[in-house]
Short mmCIF file of C-alpha atoms and ligand atoms in Angstrom, two decimals:
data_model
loop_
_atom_site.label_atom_id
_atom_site.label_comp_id
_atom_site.label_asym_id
_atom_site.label_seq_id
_atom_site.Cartn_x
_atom_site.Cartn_y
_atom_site.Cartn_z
CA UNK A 232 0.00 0.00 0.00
CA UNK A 233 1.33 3.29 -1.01
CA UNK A 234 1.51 5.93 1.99
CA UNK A 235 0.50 9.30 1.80
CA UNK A 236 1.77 12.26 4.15
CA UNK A 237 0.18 15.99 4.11
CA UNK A 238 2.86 18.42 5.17
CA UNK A 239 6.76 17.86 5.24
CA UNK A 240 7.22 19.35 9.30
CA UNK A 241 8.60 18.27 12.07
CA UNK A 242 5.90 15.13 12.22
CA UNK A 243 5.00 14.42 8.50
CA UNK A 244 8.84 14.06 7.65
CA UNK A 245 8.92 11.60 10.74
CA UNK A 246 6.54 9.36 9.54
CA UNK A 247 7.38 9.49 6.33
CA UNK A 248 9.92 7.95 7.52
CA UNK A 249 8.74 5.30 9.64
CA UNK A 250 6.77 3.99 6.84
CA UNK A 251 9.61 3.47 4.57
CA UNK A 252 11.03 1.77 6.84
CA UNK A 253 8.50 -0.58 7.28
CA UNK A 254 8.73 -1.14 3.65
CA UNK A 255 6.06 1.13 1.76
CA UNK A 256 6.35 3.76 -0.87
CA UNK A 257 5.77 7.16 0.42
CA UNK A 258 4.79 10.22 -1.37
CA UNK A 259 4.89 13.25 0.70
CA UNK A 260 2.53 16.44 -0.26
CA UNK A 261 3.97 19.98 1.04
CA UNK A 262 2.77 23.30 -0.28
CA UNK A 263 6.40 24.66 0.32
CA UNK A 264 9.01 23.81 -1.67
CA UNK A 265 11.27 24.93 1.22
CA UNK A 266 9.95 22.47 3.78
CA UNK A 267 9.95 19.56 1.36
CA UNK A 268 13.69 20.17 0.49
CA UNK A 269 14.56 20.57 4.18
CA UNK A 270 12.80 17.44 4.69
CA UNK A 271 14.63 15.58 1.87
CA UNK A 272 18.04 16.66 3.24
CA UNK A 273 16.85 15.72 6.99
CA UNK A 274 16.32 12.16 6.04
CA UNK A 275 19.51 11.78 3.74
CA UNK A 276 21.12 12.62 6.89
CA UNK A 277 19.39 10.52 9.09
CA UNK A 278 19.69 7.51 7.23
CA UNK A 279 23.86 8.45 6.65
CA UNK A 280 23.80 8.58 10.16
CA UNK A 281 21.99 5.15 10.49
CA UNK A 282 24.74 4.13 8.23
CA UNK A 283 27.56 5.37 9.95
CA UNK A 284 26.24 4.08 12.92
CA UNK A 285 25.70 0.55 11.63
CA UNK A 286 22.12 0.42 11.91
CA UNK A 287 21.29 -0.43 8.68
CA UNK A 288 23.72 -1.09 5.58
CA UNK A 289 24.37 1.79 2.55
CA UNK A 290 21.82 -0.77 0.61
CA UNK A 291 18.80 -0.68 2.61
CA UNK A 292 19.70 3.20 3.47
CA UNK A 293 19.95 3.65 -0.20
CA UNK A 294 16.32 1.64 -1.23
CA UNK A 295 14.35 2.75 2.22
CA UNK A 296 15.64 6.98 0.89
CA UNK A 297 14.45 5.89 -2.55
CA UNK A 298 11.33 4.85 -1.79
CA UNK A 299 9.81 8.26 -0.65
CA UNK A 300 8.70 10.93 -3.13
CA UNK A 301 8.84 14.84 -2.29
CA UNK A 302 6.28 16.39 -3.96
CA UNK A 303 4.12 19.67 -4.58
CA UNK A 304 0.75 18.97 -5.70
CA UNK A 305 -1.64 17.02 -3.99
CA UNK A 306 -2.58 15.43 -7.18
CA UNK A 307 0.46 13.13 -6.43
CA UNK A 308 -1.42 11.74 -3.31
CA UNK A 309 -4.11 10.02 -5.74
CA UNK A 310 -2.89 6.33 -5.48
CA UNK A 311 -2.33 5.99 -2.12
CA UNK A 312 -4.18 3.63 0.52
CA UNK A 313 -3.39 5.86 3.20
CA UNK A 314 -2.87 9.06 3.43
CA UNK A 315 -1.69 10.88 6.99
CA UNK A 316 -2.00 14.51 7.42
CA UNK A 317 0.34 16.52 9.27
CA UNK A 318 0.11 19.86 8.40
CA UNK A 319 -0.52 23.22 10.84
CA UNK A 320 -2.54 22.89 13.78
CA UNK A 321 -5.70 24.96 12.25
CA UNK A 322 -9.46 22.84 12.08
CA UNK A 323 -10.29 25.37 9.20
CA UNK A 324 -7.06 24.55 6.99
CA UNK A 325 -7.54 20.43 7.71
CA UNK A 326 -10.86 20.42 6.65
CA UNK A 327 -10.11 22.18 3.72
CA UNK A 328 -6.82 19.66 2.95
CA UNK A 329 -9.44 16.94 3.37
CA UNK A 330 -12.17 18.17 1.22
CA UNK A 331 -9.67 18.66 -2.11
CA UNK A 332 -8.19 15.38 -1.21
CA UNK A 333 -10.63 13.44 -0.95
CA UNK A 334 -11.96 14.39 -4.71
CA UNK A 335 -8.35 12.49 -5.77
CA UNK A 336 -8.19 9.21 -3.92
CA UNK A 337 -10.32 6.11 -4.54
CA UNK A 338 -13.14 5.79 -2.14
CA UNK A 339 -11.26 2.84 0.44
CA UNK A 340 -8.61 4.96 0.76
CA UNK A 341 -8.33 6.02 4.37
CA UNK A 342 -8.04 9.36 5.54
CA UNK A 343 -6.29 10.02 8.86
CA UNK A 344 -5.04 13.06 10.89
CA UNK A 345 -1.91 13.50 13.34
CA UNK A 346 -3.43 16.44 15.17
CA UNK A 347 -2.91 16.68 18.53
CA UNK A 348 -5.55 19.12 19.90
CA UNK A 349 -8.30 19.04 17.45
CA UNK A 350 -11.60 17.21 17.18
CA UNK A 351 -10.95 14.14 15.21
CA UNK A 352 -14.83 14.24 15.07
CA UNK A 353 -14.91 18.30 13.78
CA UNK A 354 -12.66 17.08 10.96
CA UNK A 355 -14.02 13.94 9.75
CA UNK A 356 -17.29 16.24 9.79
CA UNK A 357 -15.56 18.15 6.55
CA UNK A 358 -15.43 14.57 4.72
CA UNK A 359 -18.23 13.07 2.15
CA UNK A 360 -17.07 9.56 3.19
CA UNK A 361 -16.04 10.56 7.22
CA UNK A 362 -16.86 7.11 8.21
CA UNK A 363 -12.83 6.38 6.58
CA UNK A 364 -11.35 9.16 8.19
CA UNK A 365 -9.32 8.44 11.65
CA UNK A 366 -7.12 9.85 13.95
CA UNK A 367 -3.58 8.64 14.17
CA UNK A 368 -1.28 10.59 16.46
CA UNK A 369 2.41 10.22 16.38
CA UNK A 370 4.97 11.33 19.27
CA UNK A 371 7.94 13.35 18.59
CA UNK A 372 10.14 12.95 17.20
CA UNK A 373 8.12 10.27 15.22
CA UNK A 374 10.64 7.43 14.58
CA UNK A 375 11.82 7.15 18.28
CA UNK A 376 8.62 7.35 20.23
CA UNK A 377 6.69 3.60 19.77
CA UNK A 378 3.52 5.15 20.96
CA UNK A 379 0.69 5.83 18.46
CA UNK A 380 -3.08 7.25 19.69
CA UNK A 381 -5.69 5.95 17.36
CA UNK A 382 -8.64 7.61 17.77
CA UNK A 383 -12.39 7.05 15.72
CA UNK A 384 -14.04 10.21 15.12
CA UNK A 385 -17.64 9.41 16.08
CA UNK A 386 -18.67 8.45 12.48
CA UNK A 387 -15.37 6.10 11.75
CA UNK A 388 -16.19 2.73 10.87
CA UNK A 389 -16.34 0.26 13.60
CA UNK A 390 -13.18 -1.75 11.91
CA UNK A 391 -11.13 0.94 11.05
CA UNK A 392 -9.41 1.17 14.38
CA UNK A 393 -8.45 -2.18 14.66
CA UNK A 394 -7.21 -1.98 10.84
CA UNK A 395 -5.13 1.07 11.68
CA UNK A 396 -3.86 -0.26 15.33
CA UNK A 397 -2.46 -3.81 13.05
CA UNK A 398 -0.97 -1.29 10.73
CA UNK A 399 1.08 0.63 13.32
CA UNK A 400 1.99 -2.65 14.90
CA UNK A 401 3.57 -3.90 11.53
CA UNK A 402 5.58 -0.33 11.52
CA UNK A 403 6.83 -1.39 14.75
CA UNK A 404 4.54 1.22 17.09
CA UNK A 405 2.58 0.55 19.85
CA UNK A 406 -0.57 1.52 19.01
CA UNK A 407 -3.69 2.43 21.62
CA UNK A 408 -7.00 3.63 20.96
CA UNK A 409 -8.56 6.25 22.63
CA UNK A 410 -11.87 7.53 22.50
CA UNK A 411 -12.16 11.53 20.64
CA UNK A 412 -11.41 13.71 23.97
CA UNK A 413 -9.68 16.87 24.68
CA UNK A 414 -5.96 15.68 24.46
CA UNK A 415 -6.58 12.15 24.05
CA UNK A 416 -4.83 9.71 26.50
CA UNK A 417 -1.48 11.60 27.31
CA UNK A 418 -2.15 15.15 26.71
CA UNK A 419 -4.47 14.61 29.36
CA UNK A 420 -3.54 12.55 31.76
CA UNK A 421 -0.07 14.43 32.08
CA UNK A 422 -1.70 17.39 32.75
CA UNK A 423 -1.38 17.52 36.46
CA UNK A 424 2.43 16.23 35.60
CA UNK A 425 2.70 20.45 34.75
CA UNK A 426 -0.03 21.88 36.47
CA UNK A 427 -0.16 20.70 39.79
CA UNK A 428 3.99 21.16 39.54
CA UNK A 429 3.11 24.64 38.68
CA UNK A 430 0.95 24.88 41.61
CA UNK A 431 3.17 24.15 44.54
CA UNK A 432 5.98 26.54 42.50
CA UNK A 433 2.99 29.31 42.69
CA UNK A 434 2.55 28.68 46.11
CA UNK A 435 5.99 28.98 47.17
CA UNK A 436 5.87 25.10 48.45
CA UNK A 437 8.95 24.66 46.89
CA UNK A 438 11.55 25.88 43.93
CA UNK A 439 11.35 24.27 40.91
CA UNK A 440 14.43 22.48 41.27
CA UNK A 441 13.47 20.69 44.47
CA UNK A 442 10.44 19.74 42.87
CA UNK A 443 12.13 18.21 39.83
CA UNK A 444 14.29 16.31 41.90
CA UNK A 445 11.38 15.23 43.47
CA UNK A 446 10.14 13.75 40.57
CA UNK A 447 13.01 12.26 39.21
CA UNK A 448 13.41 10.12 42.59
CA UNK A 449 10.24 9.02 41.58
CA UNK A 450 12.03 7.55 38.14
CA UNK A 451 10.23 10.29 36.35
CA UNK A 452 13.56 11.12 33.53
CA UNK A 453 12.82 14.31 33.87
CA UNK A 454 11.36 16.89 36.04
CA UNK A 455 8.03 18.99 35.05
CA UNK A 456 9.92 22.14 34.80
CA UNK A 457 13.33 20.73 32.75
CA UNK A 458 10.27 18.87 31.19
CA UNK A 459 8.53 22.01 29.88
CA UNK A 460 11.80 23.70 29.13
CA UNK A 461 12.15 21.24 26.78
CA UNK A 462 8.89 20.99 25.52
CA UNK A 463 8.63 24.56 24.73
CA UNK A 464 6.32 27.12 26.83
CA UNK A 465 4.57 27.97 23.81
CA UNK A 466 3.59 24.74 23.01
CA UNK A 467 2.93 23.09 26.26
CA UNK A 468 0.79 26.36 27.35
CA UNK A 469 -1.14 25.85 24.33
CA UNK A 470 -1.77 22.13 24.77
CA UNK A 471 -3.07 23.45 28.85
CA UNK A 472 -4.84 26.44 27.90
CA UNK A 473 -6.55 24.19 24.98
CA UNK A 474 -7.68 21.17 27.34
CA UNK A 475 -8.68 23.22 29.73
CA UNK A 476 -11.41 25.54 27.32
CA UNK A 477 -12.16 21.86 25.86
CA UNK A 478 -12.89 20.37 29.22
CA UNK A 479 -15.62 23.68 29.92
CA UNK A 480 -12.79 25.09 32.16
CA UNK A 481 -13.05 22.22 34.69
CA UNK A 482 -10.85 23.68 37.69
CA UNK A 483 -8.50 20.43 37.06
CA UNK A 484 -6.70 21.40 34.40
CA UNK A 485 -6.34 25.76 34.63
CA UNK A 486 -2.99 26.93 33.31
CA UNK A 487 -0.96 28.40 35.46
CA UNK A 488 -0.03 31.98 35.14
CA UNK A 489 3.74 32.10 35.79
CA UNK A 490 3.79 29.63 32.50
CA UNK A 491 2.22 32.41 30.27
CA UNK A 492 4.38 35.04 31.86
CA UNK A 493 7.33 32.82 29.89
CA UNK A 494 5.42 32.81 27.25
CA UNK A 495 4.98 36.55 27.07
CA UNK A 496 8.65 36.88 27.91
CA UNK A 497 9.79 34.82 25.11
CA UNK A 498 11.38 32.57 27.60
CA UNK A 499 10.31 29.29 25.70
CA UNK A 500 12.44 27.05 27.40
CA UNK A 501 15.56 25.40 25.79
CA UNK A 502 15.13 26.40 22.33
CA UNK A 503 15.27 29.97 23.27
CA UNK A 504 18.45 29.52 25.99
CA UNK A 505 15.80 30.49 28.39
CA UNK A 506 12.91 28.93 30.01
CA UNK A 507 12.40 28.24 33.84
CA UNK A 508 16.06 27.46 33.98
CA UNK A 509 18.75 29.71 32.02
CA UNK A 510 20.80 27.48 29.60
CA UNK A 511 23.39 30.14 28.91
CA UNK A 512 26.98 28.65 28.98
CA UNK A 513 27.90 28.64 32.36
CA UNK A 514 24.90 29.59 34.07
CA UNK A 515 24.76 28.18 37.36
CA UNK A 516 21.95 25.82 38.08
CA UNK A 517 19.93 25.98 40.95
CA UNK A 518 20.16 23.24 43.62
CA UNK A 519 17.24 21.40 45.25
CA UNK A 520 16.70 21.16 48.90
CA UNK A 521 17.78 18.13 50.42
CA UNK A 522 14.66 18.12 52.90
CA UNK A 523 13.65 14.62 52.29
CA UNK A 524 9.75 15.04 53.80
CA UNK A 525 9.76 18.20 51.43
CA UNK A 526 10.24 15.96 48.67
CA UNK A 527 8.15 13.08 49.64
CA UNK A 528 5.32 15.51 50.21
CA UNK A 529 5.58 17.11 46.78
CA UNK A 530 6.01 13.82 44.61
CA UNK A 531 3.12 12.31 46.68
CA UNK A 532 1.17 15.40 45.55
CA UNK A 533 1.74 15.14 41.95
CA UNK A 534 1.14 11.55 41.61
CA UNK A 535 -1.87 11.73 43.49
CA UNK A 536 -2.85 14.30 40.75
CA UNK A 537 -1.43 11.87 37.96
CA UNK A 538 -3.29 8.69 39.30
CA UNK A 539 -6.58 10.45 39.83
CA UNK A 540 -6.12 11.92 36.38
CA UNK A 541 -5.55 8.27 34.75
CA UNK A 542 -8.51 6.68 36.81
CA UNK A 543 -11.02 9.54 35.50
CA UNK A 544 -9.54 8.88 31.66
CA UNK A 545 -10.54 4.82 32.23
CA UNK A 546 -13.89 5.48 34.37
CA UNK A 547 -14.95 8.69 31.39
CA UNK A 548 -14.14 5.65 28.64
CA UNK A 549 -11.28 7.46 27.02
CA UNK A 550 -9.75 3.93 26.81
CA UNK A 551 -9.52 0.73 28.62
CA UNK A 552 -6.87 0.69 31.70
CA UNK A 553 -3.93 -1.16 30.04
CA UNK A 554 -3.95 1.07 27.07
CA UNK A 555 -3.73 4.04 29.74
CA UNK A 556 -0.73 2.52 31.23
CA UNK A 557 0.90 1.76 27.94
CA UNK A 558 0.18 5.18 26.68
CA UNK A 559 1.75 7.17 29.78
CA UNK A 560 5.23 5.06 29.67
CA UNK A 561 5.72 4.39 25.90
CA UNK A 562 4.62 8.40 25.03
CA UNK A 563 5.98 10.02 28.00
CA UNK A 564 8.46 7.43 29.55
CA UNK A 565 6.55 7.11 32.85
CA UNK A 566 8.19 5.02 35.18
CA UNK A 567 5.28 2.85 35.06
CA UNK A 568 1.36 3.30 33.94
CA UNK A 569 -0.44 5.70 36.25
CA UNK A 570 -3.69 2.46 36.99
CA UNK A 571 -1.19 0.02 38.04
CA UNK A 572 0.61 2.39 39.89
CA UNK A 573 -2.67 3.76 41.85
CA UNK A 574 -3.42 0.02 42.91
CA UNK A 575 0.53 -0.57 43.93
CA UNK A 576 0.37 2.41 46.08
CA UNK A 577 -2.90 1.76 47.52
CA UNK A 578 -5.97 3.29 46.29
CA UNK A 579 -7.36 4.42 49.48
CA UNK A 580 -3.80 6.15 49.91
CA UNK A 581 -4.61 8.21 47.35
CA UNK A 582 -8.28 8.96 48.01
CA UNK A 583 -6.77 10.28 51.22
CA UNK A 584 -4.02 12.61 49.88
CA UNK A 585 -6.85 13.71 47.09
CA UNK A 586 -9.21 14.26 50.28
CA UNK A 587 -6.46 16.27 52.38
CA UNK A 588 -6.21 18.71 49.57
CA UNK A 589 -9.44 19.28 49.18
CA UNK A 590 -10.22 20.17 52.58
CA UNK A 591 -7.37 22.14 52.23
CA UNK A 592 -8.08 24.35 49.47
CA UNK A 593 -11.69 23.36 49.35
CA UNK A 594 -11.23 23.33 45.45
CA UNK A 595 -13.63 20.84 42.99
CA UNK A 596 -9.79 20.36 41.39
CA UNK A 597 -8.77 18.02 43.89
CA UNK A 598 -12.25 16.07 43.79
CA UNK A 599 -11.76 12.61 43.69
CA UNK A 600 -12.37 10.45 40.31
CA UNK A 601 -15.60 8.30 40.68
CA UNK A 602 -13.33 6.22 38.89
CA UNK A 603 -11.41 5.91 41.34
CA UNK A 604 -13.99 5.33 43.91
CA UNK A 605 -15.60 2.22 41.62
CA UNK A 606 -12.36 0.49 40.82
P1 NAI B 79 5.39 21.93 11.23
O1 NAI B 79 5.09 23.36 11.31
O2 NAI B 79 6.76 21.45 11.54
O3 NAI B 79 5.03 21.41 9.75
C1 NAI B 79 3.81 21.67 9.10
C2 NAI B 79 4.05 21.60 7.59
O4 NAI B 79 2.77 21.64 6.95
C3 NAI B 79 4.88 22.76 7.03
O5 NAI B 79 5.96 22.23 6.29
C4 NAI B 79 3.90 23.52 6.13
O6 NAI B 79 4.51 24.04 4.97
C5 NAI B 79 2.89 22.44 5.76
N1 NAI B 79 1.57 22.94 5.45
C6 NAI B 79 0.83 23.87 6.12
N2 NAI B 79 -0.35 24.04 5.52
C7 NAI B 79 -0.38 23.20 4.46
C8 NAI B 79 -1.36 22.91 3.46
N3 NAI B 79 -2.52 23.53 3.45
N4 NAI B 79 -1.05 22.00 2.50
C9 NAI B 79 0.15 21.37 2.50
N5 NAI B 79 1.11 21.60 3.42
C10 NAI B 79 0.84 22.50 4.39
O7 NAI B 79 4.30 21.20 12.15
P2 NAI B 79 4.45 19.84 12.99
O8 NAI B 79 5.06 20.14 14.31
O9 NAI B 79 5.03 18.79 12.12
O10 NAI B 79 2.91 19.51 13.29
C11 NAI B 79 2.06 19.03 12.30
C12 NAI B 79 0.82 18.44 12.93
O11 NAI B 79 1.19 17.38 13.82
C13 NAI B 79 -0.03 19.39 13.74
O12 NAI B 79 -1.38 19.05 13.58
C14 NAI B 79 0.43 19.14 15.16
O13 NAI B 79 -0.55 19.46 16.12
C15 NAI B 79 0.67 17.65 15.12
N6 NAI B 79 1.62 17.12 16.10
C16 NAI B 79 2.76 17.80 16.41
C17 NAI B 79 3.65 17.29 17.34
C18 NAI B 79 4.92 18.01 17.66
O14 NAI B 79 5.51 17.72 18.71
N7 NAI B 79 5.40 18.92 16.82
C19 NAI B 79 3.39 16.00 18.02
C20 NAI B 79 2.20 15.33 17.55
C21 NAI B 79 1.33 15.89 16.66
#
């Protein structure tokens, strides 16, 4: 089956890649000449790399490279079986992509987006034949992360999921399906990773270095704040602000303020040398606190957050429990899945820390998940 891909970024050049790899011809679509030659040279170096490396031998590098087409008309998407768009986050600009594409390709071909904060549903909507169109979200960058969202729009065909989730397998992902819900499995369910970080910074609880140390004894890789450095401000105050207007401003998942002030400041995070932490050579980095109960109490806090967060995914039926857990540590690295790690704990442990901060703050935020209450 020939592959299509809408947009040479970031993601589109990504899994281009990935499905050459696995062995089908790929014809990627950009409107800019200028992204589709950057993407061109990105994977010539990538797979010289691979090369050099030893990953895979000049051959292969040389019939995988020659297997993908740059091109810029959509007219060259006609043949294709699939056809993945990744092109700028607008609904407006999708549906339009859709609407001229889907007067090209033959009426089985299936139609699938990588967006990661629009309704699947709103764009399938754009679609004479939605019941093929799909979401399929990629991590970044998209030939290291194994986890893939699939998510039915509410007028996908019943087997199209399963088709699509076999498909990612054979590309060597690990696919999960999640029902069409502000940030799917992981941009929601890591909210709290940020927020409720965010939230004992704003309090003065602790400085943000204590509280990534925290989390990294936790076996968290990274801390929230190095975390969002890395992520970018403007993107992972986007993803917040986004969930939270999608979820009718549901006091669980508010952005924080000091996040847009780095916003506003241009202090992105890493990309810009600046973020919560200065990356300017030789700037000194701030220690955490060694006060072990301090960082029991704030790691405890989070993952109370994180666990409740997970439970309310499963018990709203954003997908089943193992797919939660296999989301959160093959698309984020968790330590482990967020369920399991609820019932290892103990789940009355965590009603209880949920409980003490509600009483606390008397806030609906820290209500806890009837999900969690039924399991
Ligand atoms: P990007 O900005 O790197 O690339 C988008 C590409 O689409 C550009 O090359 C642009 O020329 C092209 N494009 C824009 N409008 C077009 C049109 N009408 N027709 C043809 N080409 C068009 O964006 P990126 O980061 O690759 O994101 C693409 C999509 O993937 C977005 O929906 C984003 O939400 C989603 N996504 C992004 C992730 C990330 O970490 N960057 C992760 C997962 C999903």
């Amino acid at each position: 089956m020939k592959i299509g891909i809408i947009g040479s970024g970031a993601m589109g050049s990504g899994i281009a890649q990935v499905a050459a790899q696995a062995g089908h011809d790929v014809v990627v679509f950009d409107q800019q000449k200028s992204a589709l030659d950057r993407a061109e040279n990105a994977l010539k170096s990538t797979f010289a790399k691979l090369v050099e490396k030893g990953k895979i031998s000049e051959q292969d590098s040389a019939s995988i490279f020659g297997r993908v087409a740059f091109r810029e008309t959509i007219d060259s998407l006609s043949s294709c079986g699939l056809v993945i768009e990744a092109i700028v986050e607008n609904l407006d600009v999708k549906k339009s992509v859709f609407q001229s594409l889907e007067k090209l390709v033959s009426p089985d071909c299936i139609l699938a987006t990588n967006t990661s904060s629009l309704s699947v549903t709103a764009i399938a909507a754009a679609c004479s034949k939605p019941e093929r169109f799909i979401g399929i979200h990629f991590f970044n960058p998209a030939p290291l992360m194994p986890l893939v969202e699939i998510i039915p729009a509410l007028q996908t065909n019943a087997e199209l999921a399963s088709t699509c989730a076999n498909l990612m397998r054979a590309w060597g992902k690990v696919p999960v399906v999640c029902k069409d819900t502000p940030g799917f499995i992981v941009n929601r369910v890591a909210r709290p990773y940020y927020s409720e970080a965010l939230r004992i910074y704003d309090e003065g609880i602790a400085d943000m270095a204590t509280i990534d140390s925290a989390m990294r004894n936790q076996g968290f890789r990274m801390g929230p704040f190095e975390l969002m450095d890395m992520i970018g401000h403007d993107v992972n105050y986007t993803v917040t602000e986004s969930v939270f207007a999608a979820m009718y401003f549901d006091p669980r998942f508010r952005p924080s303020i000091t996040q847009k002030k780095l916003v506003e400041a241009n202090w992105l995070g890493r990309k810009a040398g600046r973020g919560f932490y200065n990356y300017a050579e030789g700037a000194e980095r701030p220690n955490p606190s060694s006060d072990v109960e301090l960082s029991t109490a704030i790691s405890n806090r989070i993952l109370a957050m994180l666990i409740n967060e997970a439970y309310d995914a499963h018990y709203l039926g954003v997908a089943s429990a193992e797919d939660i857990d296999l989301a959160m540590t093959k698309g984020v690295n968790y330590p482990k899945g967020l369920i399991s790690w609820g019932k290892e704990i103990g789940l009355d442990v965590i009603v209880e820390r949920m409980n003490v901060l509600q009483l606390q703050y008397g806030e609906d935020r820290y209500r806890v998940s009837a999900g969690i209450h039924k399991a």
